Coordinates of C-alpha atoms and ligand atoms in Angstrom, one line a residue:
M1372 CA -25.0 -5.9 -7.9
P1373 CA -23.5 -2.5 -10.0
K1374 CA -24.2 -2.5 -14.4
E1375 CA -22.0 -3.7 -16.8
A1376 CA -22.3 -0.2 -17.9
R1377 CA -20.1 1.1 -15.1
M1378 CA -17.3 -1.1 -16.3
E1379 CA -14.2 0.2 -17.1
H1380 CA -12.2 -1.2 -20.2
S1381 CA -14.9 -3.9 -20.1
E1382 CA -14.1 -4.0 -24.4
L1383 CA -10.2 -4.5 -23.3
I1384 CA -10.9 -6.5 -20.5
R1385 CA -13.0 -8.8 -22.7
S1386 CA -10.3 -9.2 -25.2
L1387 CA -6.8 -10.0 -22.8
S1388 CA -9.4 -12.8 -21.0
E1389 CA -9.2 -14.4 -24.6
R1390 CA -5.7 -15.0 -23.5
Y1391 CA -5.8 -15.0 -19.8
D1392 CA -8.2 -17.0 -17.4
S1393 CA -7.1 -14.6 -14.5
F1394 CA -5.7 -11.6 -14.1
Y1395 CA -4.8 -7.9 -12.4
L1396 CA -5.3 -4.8 -15.0
Y1397 CA -3.5 -1.7 -13.2
D1398 CA -4.6 1.4 -15.0
G1399 CA -1.0 3.6 -15.4
A1400 CA -3.1 6.7 -16.2
R1401 CA -5.1 6.8 -13.3
V1402 CA -1.8 6.3 -11.4
S1403 CA -0.4 8.5 -12.9
A1404 CA -3.2 11.2 -11.7
R1405 CA -3.3 10.9 -8.2
A1406 CA 0.0 10.2 -8.0
A1407 CA -0.4 14.3 -9.6
H1408 CA -3.3 15.0 -7.3
L1409 CA -1.4 14.7 -4.4
Q1410 CA 1.7 16.3 -5.4
Q1411 CA 0.2 19.5 -6.9
V1412 CA -2.2 20.0 -3.6
F1413 CA 0.6 19.6 -1.3
A1414 CA 3.4 20.5 -3.3
P1415 CA 6.5 21.5 -1.7
V1416 CA 5.9 18.2 0.4
E1417 CA 7.5 15.1 -1.7
F1418 CA 5.8 11.9 -1.8
L1419 CA 7.5 8.4 -1.7
Y1420 CA 5.9 5.3 -2.8
S1421 CA 5.5 2.8 -0.7
I1422 CA 7.1 0.1 -3.1
K1423 CA 5.4 -2.9 -0.6
C1424 CA 1.6 -2.7 -2.2
N1425 CA 2.7 -2.7 -5.3
P1426 CA 6.2 -3.6 -7.0
N1427 CA 5.2 -3.8 -10.3
P1428 CA 7.8 -2.2 -12.4
H1429 CA 5.7 -0.2 -15.0
I1430 CA 3.9 1.3 -11.5
L1431 CA 7.5 1.7 -10.5
D1432 CA 8.3 3.4 -13.6
T1433 CA 5.1 5.7 -13.9
L1434 CA 4.9 7.1 -10.0
F1435 CA 8.9 7.7 -10.2
A1436 CA 8.3 9.5 -13.6
R1437 CA 6.2 11.7 -11.6
G1438 CA 9.4 12.5 -9.1
F1439 CA 8.1 10.0 -6.3
G1440 CA 11.0 8.5 -4.2
A1441 CA 10.7 4.8 -2.8
D1442 CA 9.7 3.6 0.6
A1443 CA 11.5 0.6 0.5
A1444 CA 10.6 -2.5 3.3
S1445 CA 13.4 -4.6 2.3
L1446 CA 16.3 -4.6 0.8
G1447 CA 14.7 -6.3 -2.6
E1448 CA 12.9 -3.5 -2.6
V1449 CA 15.9 -0.9 -1.7
L1450 CA 18.0 -2.9 -4.9
M1451 CA 14.2 -2.5 -6.9
A1452 CA 14.0 1.2 -6.5
V1453 CA 17.7 1.4 -7.6
E1454 CA 17.1 -0.5 -11.0
H1455 CA 14.5 1.3 -11.5
G1456 CA 17.2 4.7 -11.5
L1457 CA 16.4 5.9 -8.4
K1458 CA 19.0 7.9 -6.6
K1459 CA 20.7 7.1 -2.7
D1460 CA 18.3 10.4 -1.7
Q1461 CA 15.5 8.9 -3.2
I1462 CA 15.7 5.3 -1.4
Y1463 CA 14.7 5.1 1.9
F1464 CA 15.0 2.1 3.6
S1465 CA 12.9 1.6 6.8
A1466 CA 11.5 -1.7 8.4
P1467 CA 11.8 -3.7 11.6
G1468 CA 14.3 -6.2 12.1
K1469 CA 16.8 -5.8 9.5
T1470 CA 19.5 -8.3 9.0
Q1471 CA 23.6 -7.3 9.0
R1472 CA 23.3 -8.6 5.4
D1473 CA 20.3 -5.9 4.9
I1474 CA 22.6 -3.2 6.5
D1475 CA 26.0 -3.8 4.7
E1476 CA 24.4 -3.9 1.3
A1477 CA 21.5 -1.3 1.6
L1478 CA 23.8 1.3 3.0
P1479 CA 25.7 2.7 -0.1
K1480 CA 22.3 2.6 -2.0
S1481 CA 19.8 4.1 0.4
V1482 CA 18.8 6.2 3.3
L1483 CA 18.8 3.6 6.1
I1484 CA 16.0 4.4 8.6
A1485 CA 17.0 2.7 11.9
D1486 CA 14.3 0.9 13.2
S1487 CA 15.4 0.5 16.7
L1488 CA 18.5 1.2 19.4
G1489 CA 20.4 -2.1 18.6
E1490 CA 20.6 -1.0 15.2
V1491 CA 21.8 1.9 14.8
G1492 CA 24.2 0.4 16.9
R1493 CA 25.1 -2.2 13.6
I1494 CA 24.7 0.5 11.2
D1495 CA 27.5 2.3 13.0
K1496 CA 29.3 -0.9 12.2
A1497 CA 29.3 -1.4 9.1
A1498 CA 29.7 2.0 8.8
K1499 CA 32.7 2.1 9.8
A1500 CA 33.9 -1.0 8.0
Q1501 CA 32.8 0.6 4.7
G1502 CA 34.8 3.9 6.0
V1503 CA 32.0 6.0 5.8
C1504 CA 30.0 8.2 8.3
A1505 CA 26.2 7.0 7.8
E1506 CA 23.7 9.9 7.4
I1507 CA 20.6 7.8 8.9
G1508 CA 17.1 8.6 10.3
L1509 CA 15.4 6.9 12.7
R1510 CA 11.7 5.5 13.1
I1511 CA 10.2 6.8 16.1
N1512 CA 7.5 5.5 18.1
P1513 CA 6.0 8.7 19.2
N1514 CA 4.6 9.8 22.5
F1515 CA 1.2 10.3 20.6
S1516 CA -0.7 7.9 18.6
F1517 CA -2.6 8.6 15.3
S1518 CA -5.6 9.7 17.1
G1519 CA -4.3 12.4 20.0
E1520 CA -3.4 9.8 23.0
G1521 CA -0.4 9.3 24.5
G1522 CA 1.9 6.6 22.6
H1523 CA 1.5 3.0 22.9
P1524 CA 4.1 0.1 22.6
S1525 CA 5.3 -0.6 19.3
K1526 CA 7.4 -3.3 17.6
F1527 CA 8.2 -0.4 15.2
G1528 CA 10.8 2.0 15.6
I1529 CA 12.5 3.5 18.6
D1530 CA 10.4 5.4 21.7
E1531 CA 10.4 9.1 21.5
D1532 CA 12.5 9.8 24.7
D1533 CA 15.1 7.1 23.8
A1534 CA 15.7 8.2 20.4
L1535 CA 16.1 12.3 21.6
A1536 CA 18.6 10.9 24.9
L1537 CA 20.5 9.0 21.6
V1538 CA 20.9 12.1 19.3
R1539 CA 21.5 14.3 22.9
A1540 CA 24.5 11.4 23.9
N1541 CA 25.6 10.9 20.1
P1542 CA 27.9 8.0 21.2
Y1543 CA 28.5 6.8 17.8
E1544 CA 31.3 7.9 15.6
N1545 CA 30.4 6.6 12.0
V1546 CA 26.4 7.3 12.0
K1547 CA 24.8 10.9 12.2
V1548 CA 21.1 11.4 12.7
T1549 CA 19.6 13.7 10.1
G1550 CA 16.5 12.9 9.7
I1551 CA 13.1 11.1 11.5
H1552 CA 10.1 9.0 10.5
V1553 CA 7.4 7.9 11.6
H1554 CA 4.2 5.9 10.2
V1555 CA 1.6 4.8 13.0
K1556 CA -1.4 4.1 10.6
S1557 CA -2.7 3.4 7.2
Q1558 CA -6.3 3.8 5.7
E1559 CA -7.9 6.6 7.4
L1560 CA -10.3 8.0 6.0
D1561 CA -11.2 11.2 8.3
G1562 CA -9.3 14.1 6.8
G1563 CA -9.8 16.1 10.2
V1564 CA -7.5 13.3 12.3
L1565 CA -5.0 13.0 9.3
A1566 CA -4.5 17.0 9.6
A1567 CA -4.3 16.9 13.7
Y1568 CA -1.9 13.8 12.8
Y1569 CA 0.4 16.1 10.5
G1570 CA 0.2 19.0 12.9
R1571 CA 2.1 16.4 15.8
M1572 CA 4.3 15.2 13.2
I1573 CA 5.5 19.0 13.3
D1574 CA 5.8 19.5 16.6
L1575 CA 7.3 16.3 16.7
A1576 CA 10.2 17.6 14.3
R1577 CA 10.8 20.9 16.4
R1578 CA 11.8 18.5 19.8
F1579 CA 14.5 17.1 17.5
V1580 CA 15.9 19.8 15.9
D1581 CA 15.7 21.5 19.4
V1582 CA 18.7 18.7 19.8
C1583 CA 19.6 17.5 16.6
G1584 CA 20.0 20.8 14.8
E1585 CA 18.3 21.4 11.1
L1586 CA 17.3 18.0 9.8
S1587 CA 17.3 16.6 6.1
Y1588 CA 13.9 15.6 5.9
V1589 CA 11.0 14.8 8.2
N1590 CA 8.9 12.0 7.0
M1591 CA 5.3 11.9 8.0
G1592 CA 4.6 8.1 7.3
S1593 CA 1.4 7.3 5.3
G1594 CA -2.2 7.2 6.5
I1595 CA -4.5 8.3 3.9
G1596 CA -7.0 5.2 3.1
V1597 CA -9.3 4.7 0.2
P1598 CA -12.8 3.8 0.3
F1599 CA -13.7 0.1 0.3
A1600 CA -16.8 0.0 2.0
D1601 CA -19.8 1.2 -0.2
S1602 CA -20.1 4.1 2.5
D1603 CA -16.6 4.9 2.7
R1604 CA -16.0 8.2 0.9
E1605 CA -12.5 9.3 -1.0
V1606 CA -10.4 11.5 1.5
D1607 CA -10.8 15.6 0.3
V1608 CA -6.9 16.2 -0.3
E1609 CA -7.7 19.6 -1.0
A1610 CA -9.4 20.2 2.4
L1611 CA -6.9 17.9 4.2
H1612 CA -4.2 20.4 3.0
A1613 CA -5.9 23.4 4.2
A1614 CA -6.2 22.2 7.4
A1615 CA -2.7 20.9 7.7
K1616 CA -1.2 24.3 5.9
A1617 CA -0.5 26.1 8.8
P1618 CA 1.9 24.5 10.5
L1619 CA 3.3 22.9 7.2
D1620 CA 4.4 26.5 6.2
A1621 CA 5.7 27.8 9.5
F1622 CA 7.7 25.3 9.7
R1623 CA 8.9 25.5 6.0
A1624 CA 9.3 29.2 6.8
D1625 CA 11.5 28.0 9.8
F1626 CA 13.7 25.6 8.3
P1627 CA 13.6 25.6 4.8
G1628 CA 16.4 23.1 4.0
T1629 CA 14.4 20.9 5.3
R1630 CA 12.5 18.1 3.1
V1631 CA 9.4 17.0 4.3
F1632 CA 7.6 13.6 2.9
I1633 CA 4.6 11.3 2.9
E1634 CA 4.6 7.8 2.2
T1635 CA 1.5 6.2 0.3
G1636 CA 1.0 2.7 -1.2
R1637 CA -2.3 2.4 -1.9
Y1638 CA -3.5 6.3 -2.3
T1639 CA -2.1 6.2 -6.1
T1640 CA -2.6 2.4 -6.2
C1641 CA -5.6 0.6 -5.2
R1642 CA -8.5 2.1 -7.3
S1643 CA -6.2 1.6 -9.9
G1644 CA -6.3 -2.3 -10.6
V1645 CA -8.9 -4.4 -10.7
Y1646 CA -8.5 -8.3 -10.8
V1647 CA -10.8 -10.7 -13.0
T1648 CA -11.6 -14.2 -12.9
K1649 CA -13.2 -16.4 -15.2
V1650 CA -15.7 -18.8 -14.2
V1651 CA -14.5 -22.2 -15.0
D1652 CA -17.2 -24.5 -13.9
R1653 CA -21.0 -24.1 -12.9
K1654 CA -23.1 -26.8 -10.7
V1655 CA -26.1 -26.8 -8.5
S1656 CA -25.8 -29.1 -5.4
H1657 CA -29.0 -29.6 -3.0
G1658 CA -30.2 -26.3 -5.1
K1659 CA -27.5 -23.9 -4.4
I1660 CA -25.8 -22.5 -7.6
Y1661 CA -22.1 -22.7 -7.3
L1662 CA -20.2 -20.9 -9.8
L1663 CA -16.1 -22.5 -9.5
L1664 CA -14.0 -19.1 -10.7
K1665 CA -10.2 -19.6 -11.9
N1666 CA -7.7 -18.4 -9.1
T1667 CA -9.4 -16.5 -6.0
L1668 CA -8.1 -17.1 -3.1
N1669 CA -4.7 -18.1 -4.4
G1670 CA -4.7 -15.0 -6.6
F1671 CA -6.7 -12.6 -5.0
L1672 CA -6.3 -13.5 -1.2
R1673 CA -8.0 -10.5 0.1
P1674 CA -12.1 -11.0 -0.7
S1675 CA -11.5 -15.3 1.1
V1676 CA -9.9 -13.3 3.7
A1677 CA -13.3 -11.0 4.0
V1678 CA -15.4 -14.4 4.4
M1679 CA -13.8 -15.8 6.8
V1680 CA -13.5 -13.0 9.4
G1681 CA -17.2 -13.2 8.7
K1682 CA -17.6 -16.3 9.7
Y1683 CA -15.8 -15.7 13.1
T1684 CA -16.8 -11.9 13.8
D1685 CA -19.3 -10.1 13.8
P1686 CA -18.2 -8.2 10.2
A1687 CA -19.6 -5.0 11.4
A1688 CA -17.3 -5.0 14.4
A1689 CA -14.5 -6.8 13.3
K1690 CA -11.6 -4.9 13.4
S1691 CA -9.1 -3.8 10.2
W1692 CA -5.9 -5.9 10.4
E1693 CA -4.4 -3.7 7.3
P1694 CA -3.6 -4.7 4.9
L1695 CA -5.1 -8.2 4.7
F1696 CA -8.5 -7.5 6.9
T1697 CA -9.9 -3.9 5.9
C1698 CA -14.0 -4.1 6.7
D1699 CA -16.9 -6.1 5.5
G1700 CA -18.0 -5.4 2.2
A1701 CA -14.0 -4.1 1.0
F1702 CA -14.9 -5.8 -2.5
R1703 CA -17.4 -5.7 -5.3
F1704 CA -18.4 -8.5 -7.8
T1705 CA -19.4 -7.1 -10.8
P1706 CA -20.1 -9.7 -14.0
L1707 CA -19.1 -8.8 -17.1
K1708 CA -22.4 -9.5 -18.3
E1709 CA -25.8 -7.9 -19.6
G1710 CA -29.2 -9.0 -17.7
E1711 CA -31.0 -8.8 -14.5
A1712 CA -29.8 -10.1 -11.9
T1713 CA -31.9 -13.1 -11.0
E1714 CA -29.7 -15.6 -10.1
A1715 CA -28.7 -16.1 -6.2
V1716 CA -25.3 -17.8 -6.0
T1717 CA -22.2 -18.6 -4.7
L1718 CA -18.7 -17.6 -6.1
A1719 CA -16.0 -19.9 -5.1
G1720 CA -12.5 -20.6 -6.2
N1721 CA -11.3 -23.7 -7.7
L1722 CA -8.5 -24.6 -5.1
C1723 CA -8.9 -27.9 -3.0
T1724 CA -10.1 -26.4 -0.3
G1725 CA -13.6 -24.8 0.8
T1726 CA -12.1 -21.6 2.3
D1727 CA -11.4 -20.6 -1.5
L1728 CA -14.7 -18.9 -1.1
I1729 CA -15.7 -14.8 -1.9
A1730 CA -18.7 -14.7 -2.1
E1731 CA -22.1 -16.4 -0.6
D1732 CA -25.8 -16.1 -2.3
I1733 CA -25.2 -13.0 -4.3
H1734 CA -27.3 -11.9 -7.2
M1735 CA -25.6 -11.9 -10.4
P1736 CA -27.4 -12.8 -14.2
Q1737 CA -27.0 -15.9 -15.3
L1738 CA -23.1 -17.3 -15.3
N1739 CA -22.2 -20.0 -17.7
V1740 CA -18.4 -20.7 -18.1
G1741 CA -16.2 -18.9 -19.9
D1742 CA -17.8 -15.4 -18.3
L1743 CA -15.7 -12.8 -16.5
I1744 CA -16.3 -11.4 -12.7
V1745 CA -14.3 -7.7 -12.1
I1746 CA -13.3 -7.7 -8.6
D1747 CA -12.7 -4.0 -7.5
N1748 CA -9.8 -2.2 -5.6
A1749 CA -7.0 -5.1 -6.4
G1750 CA -4.3 -2.4 -7.0
S1751 CA -2.6 -2.6 -3.3
Y1752 CA -2.1 -5.3 -1.2
A1753 CA -3.5 -7.7 -4.0
S1754 CA -1.7 -10.1 -5.6
V1755 CA 1.6 -9.4 -3.4
L1756 CA -0.5 -11.0 -0.4
S1757 CA -1.7 -13.9 -2.7
P1758 CA -0.2 -17.4 -2.0
M1759 CA 0.1 -17.8 -6.0
Q1760 CA 2.3 -20.8 -5.3
F1761 CA -0.4 -23.0 -3.5
A1762 CA -1.4 -26.3 -5.5
S1763 CA 0.9 -25.6 -8.4
Q1764 CA -1.8 -23.6 -10.4
D1765 CA -0.6 -21.2 -13.1
K1766 CA -0.7 -17.9 -11.5
P1767 CA -2.6 -15.0 -12.9
A1768 CA -1.0 -12.7 -15.2
E1769 CA -0.6 -8.9 -13.9
L1770 CA -1.5 -6.7 -16.9
F1771 CA -0.3 -2.6 -17.2
L1772 CA -2.3 -0.8 -19.4
S1773 CA -0.4 2.6 -20.1
A1774 CA -1.6 6.4 -20.7
D1775 CA -0.8 5.4 -24.7
G1776 CA -3.6 2.3 -24.8
S1777 CA -0.8 -0.3 -25.0
V1778 CA -1.0 -3.2 -22.5
L1779 CA 2.3 -4.4 -21.0
V1780 CA 2.4 -7.5 -19.7
D1781 CA 5.4 -7.8 -17.0
Ligands
LIG2013 C1 2.7 -0.1 4.2 C2 3.8 0.9 4.6 C3 3.0 2.3 3.7 C4 2.0 2.1 3.0 O1 1.0 2.6 3.6 P1 -0.3 2.9 2.8 O2 -1.5 2.7 3.7 O3 -0.6 2.0 1.7 O4 0.0 4.0 2.0 C5 3.7 3.7 4.7 N1 5.0 3.5 5.3 C6 5.3 2.3 6.4 C7 6.4 2.3 6.6 C8 5.0 0.8 5.7 O5 4.9 0.0 6.2

């Protein structure tokens, strides 16, 4: 168990816990630094923030102020990006199964990425009704997988051959395809695999340029992972860029007017957030020590899911199921208390269900009511995935630590 000395912001966390029994704390300076690092290394490649991983308004402001555009997964996220000041050509709405209302309302405000052939037709209809020609992108299900073999059936996107055929035939009067988007995998930590994927993306872009002429943008999607298990390492972003530079530079030289995008949600946010929960009860049952914590399953769901997966499978063999389950040992539970880890305890939440359990028989210093436990990797797919309405408990607060040291509440 990490010693308290390694916990950042521990004084601040302690003082915030006087007001809040459970809360997220997002570190704005770190979000900004991680974003800046990607931008510096990859320039002139541009970045889109995948809002769905954490739509905290201050995180949006931080990233948009740095020049990130928006990867919107719903009409709601399109509207959020508009509200936070982005213009149409900075908002890319890519999601399967858009409704006609999604299309009608998002068309004037964002760049629509069609997810199926049928959707292209529905966008054409909406564009006709609005008296415009919609410049859209196509989400492609490519004839290659992330790791290099052939393509797979997918609920996402349009199969590459069908998309090329559509562009060639161009049957729609009010739709013009000006960009392509692919996203096939999240949470890849192997820089070699990522670089090879970018190379295949550039080849794919060239196949589209051959039939539709120069593109406005090529969106290579996400993929860059973050460490979860103790054995995971950060992707070496410089080395990744160096490995992918040749095809990217050659493409830019041939098509200087085409913007190249990479999307990311977790890279900027996952490790920029912690979840803090308070011990609200302590009991011993048949010799086992239970610490009951405020809002675990219903405040930060994923640690409970990890325990559940471990009950059904060999955790070492369990498949990642992003973004609900990444791997065994994905979260660390750090007590905000000095002392040797002398006790084996079970960490459970204060819901009326036995599944509200985040750790069994882990060693901690002796913790009592009022003591705090900090959980890491809580900046992405954390608050948004948690069933906070369950049992009508009060929700954890979401707090944002600004670069100037002030703490902003939603
Ligand atoms: C969720 C999502 C992302 C973000 O993935 P991360 O692994 O969080 O970077 C990017 N693109 C699309 C299309 C997504 O659905």
